[in-house]
Amino acid sequence: MSTIIFDTEIENEIEVLVKRSTRTLRIGLFGLGVVGSGVWRMLEAKRDEFYERFGIDVEIAGICVRDEFKERDSDLPKDIVTVDADEILHDDSINVIIELIGGRYEALDVIERSLRSRKHVITANKLVLAHELPRLRHLADRSGVNLFYSASVCGSVQVLKGRDDLRI
């Protein structure tokens, strides 16, 4: 059941970005494990719906993984997978980074570099957020992009949304 809530939260955060974006929303995905592959499948399944609802094409432009030779399900893409984070982070055509690699320091590096590159970030990483949220929100504000993290808390989404709306 938590997967359904998580997928719904990612979907809601994508919808917010789509409303503010250009005709194509290009996504860089970090992580293609259980959660990352679920997000990839959800985004692929919802492409037509996003186009019909918002007139926007949602495209996963690249996926960064730790081990490119790891065996993965046959329905997952192979042609856009890389182990080079810079390949995705330096691609100016990518608007959004979804960080799903877990851990603290590697994920923090991806999030910080994404925000500094003026890319919106969606993360479900509780560990990074527990230690770095105020600083990351400040970095996002300073860079003029959004940091979405409600997927990290699932059931508390409405509380966080209300708190964020009150932010001064």
Coordinates of C-alpha atoms in Angstrom, one line a residue:
M1 CA 0.0 0.0 0.0
S2 CA 2.9 2.4 0.7
T3 CA 4.0 2.0 -2.9
I4 CA 0.6 3.3 -4.1
I5 CA 0.9 6.3 -1.8
F6 CA 4.5 6.9 -2.8
D7 CA 3.6 6.7 -6.5
T8 CA 0.7 9.1 -6.0
E9 CA 3.0 11.6 -4.3
I10 CA 5.5 11.4 -7.1
E11 CA 2.7 11.9 -9.6
N12 CA 1.4 14.9 -7.7
E13 CA 4.8 16.5 -7.6
I14 CA 5.3 15.9 -11.3
E15 CA 1.9 17.6 -11.9
V16 CA 3.0 20.7 -10.1
L17 CA 6.1 20.9 -12.2
V18 CA 4.3 20.3 -15.4
K19 CA 1.9 23.2 -14.8
R20 CA 5.0 25.5 -14.6
S21 CA 7.1 24.0 -17.4
T22 CA 7.7 24.1 -21.1
R23 CA 6.1 21.7 -23.6
T24 CA 8.4 18.8 -22.6
L25 CA 9.4 17.9 -19.1
R26 CA 12.7 16.1 -19.2
I27 CA 13.5 14.0 -16.2
G28 CA 16.8 12.6 -14.9
L29 CA 16.3 9.7 -12.6
F30 CA 18.9 8.6 -10.1
G31 CA 18.3 5.0 -9.0
L32 CA 16.7 2.1 -10.8
G33 CA 16.1 -0.3 -7.9
V34 CA 12.7 -1.3 -6.6
V35 CA 11.5 2.3 -6.1
G36 CA 13.3 3.8 -9.1
S37 CA 11.9 1.1 -11.5
G38 CA 8.4 1.6 -10.0
V39 CA 8.7 5.4 -10.6
W40 CA 9.9 4.7 -14.2
R41 CA 7.0 2.4 -14.9
M42 CA 4.5 4.8 -13.4
L43 CA 5.8 7.7 -15.4
E44 CA 5.8 5.7 -18.6
A45 CA 2.2 4.5 -17.9
K46 CA 1.1 8.1 -17.2
R47 CA 2.7 9.8 -20.2
D48 CA -0.5 9.9 -22.3
E49 CA -2.5 11.2 -19.2
F50 CA 0.0 14.0 -18.6
Y51 CA -0.2 15.0 -22.2
E52 CA -4.0 14.9 -22.3
R53 CA -4.3 16.8 -19.0
F54 CA -1.6 19.4 -19.4
G55 CA -0.4 19.3 -23.0
I56 CA 3.1 18.3 -21.8
D57 CA 5.2 15.4 -22.8
V58 CA 7.0 13.8 -19.8
E59 CA 10.2 12.1 -20.9
I60 CA 12.8 10.3 -18.8
A61 CA 15.9 11.5 -20.5
G62 CA 18.5 9.6 -18.5
I63 CA 18.9 7.2 -15.6
C64 CA 22.0 7.1 -13.4
V65 CA 22.7 3.8 -11.6
R66 CA 25.6 2.5 -9.5
D67 CA 26.1 -0.7 -11.5
E68 CA 25.3 -0.7 -15.2
F69 CA 25.8 -4.5 -15.4
K70 CA 23.3 -5.4 -12.7
E71 CA 20.5 -7.6 -14.0
R72 CA 17.3 -5.7 -14.4
D73 CA 13.8 -6.5 -15.5
S74 CA 13.5 -6.8 -19.3
D75 CA 10.9 -3.9 -19.5
L76 CA 13.4 -1.4 -18.0
P77 CA 15.3 0.8 -20.5
K78 CA 18.9 0.1 -21.2
D79 CA 19.7 2.8 -23.7
I80 CA 19.4 5.7 -21.4
V81 CA 21.2 4.2 -18.4
T82 CA 24.5 5.6 -17.3
V83 CA 26.9 5.3 -14.3
D84 CA 28.1 8.9 -15.0
A85 CA 26.1 11.3 -12.8
D86 CA 27.7 14.3 -14.7
E87 CA 26.1 13.1 -17.9
I88 CA 22.7 13.8 -16.4
L89 CA 23.6 16.7 -14.1
H90 CA 25.3 18.7 -16.9
D91 CA 22.5 18.1 -19.5
D92 CA 20.9 21.5 -19.7
S93 CA 17.8 20.0 -21.4
I94 CA 16.9 18.1 -18.2
N95 CA 14.4 20.1 -16.0
V96 CA 13.9 17.7 -13.1
I97 CA 16.0 15.3 -11.1
I98 CA 14.3 12.5 -9.2
E99 CA 16.7 11.2 -6.5
L100 CA 16.0 7.6 -5.4
I101 CA 19.4 6.2 -4.7
G102 CA 19.1 6.2 -0.9
G103 CA 21.9 6.7 1.6
R104 CA 23.1 10.0 2.8
Y105 CA 26.2 11.5 1.2
E106 CA 25.9 10.3 -2.4
A107 CA 22.3 11.3 -2.5
L108 CA 23.1 14.7 -0.9
D109 CA 25.7 15.3 -3.5
V110 CA 23.2 14.6 -6.3
I111 CA 20.6 16.8 -4.8
E112 CA 22.9 19.7 -4.1
R113 CA 24.5 19.6 -7.6
S114 CA 21.0 19.4 -9.2
L115 CA 19.8 22.4 -7.3
R116 CA 22.9 24.4 -8.1
S117 CA 22.3 23.5 -11.8
R118 CA 18.9 25.0 -11.5
K119 CA 17.1 21.7 -11.8
H120 CA 14.0 20.9 -9.8
V121 CA 14.4 18.0 -7.4
I122 CA 12.1 15.3 -6.2
T123 CA 13.4 13.1 -3.4
A124 CA 12.0 10.4 -1.1
N125 CA 15.2 10.3 1.0
K126 CA 14.4 10.6 4.6
L127 CA 18.0 10.4 5.8
V128 CA 19.2 13.4 3.8
L129 CA 16.1 15.4 4.6
A130 CA 16.4 14.7 8.3
H131 CA 19.9 16.2 8.3
E132 CA 19.9 18.8 5.5
L133 CA 16.3 20.0 4.8
P134 CA 16.6 23.7 5.9
R135 CA 19.9 24.1 4.0
L136 CA 18.6 22.3 0.9
R137 CA 15.4 24.4 0.9
H138 CA 17.5 27.5 1.1
L139 CA 19.6 26.3 -1.8
A140 CA 16.5 25.6 -3.9
D141 CA 15.1 29.0 -3.1
R142 CA 18.4 30.7 -4.0
S143 CA 18.6 28.8 -7.2
G144 CA 15.0 29.5 -8.2
V145 CA 13.9 25.9 -8.3
N146 CA 11.7 23.6 -6.3
L147 CA 12.7 20.9 -3.8
F148 CA 9.8 18.4 -3.5
Y149 CA 10.0 15.8 -0.7
S150 CA 6.5 14.8 0.3
A151 CA 7.1 11.4 -1.1
S152 CA 9.5 10.8 1.8
V153 CA 6.7 10.9 4.4
C154 CA 3.7 9.5 2.6
G155 CA 0.9 9.8 5.2
S156 CA 2.0 13.2 6.4
V157 CA 1.8 14.8 3.0
Q158 CA -1.0 17.1 3.8
V159 CA 0.7 18.4 7.0
L160 CA 3.9 19.2 5.1
K161 CA 1.9 20.8 2.2
G162 CA 0.1 23.0 4.7
R163 CA 3.4 23.9 6.5
D164 CA 5.1 24.7 3.2
D165 CA 2.2 27.0 2.1
L166 CA 2.8 29.0 5.3
R167 CA 6.5 29.5 4.6
I168 CA 7.5 33.1 4.6

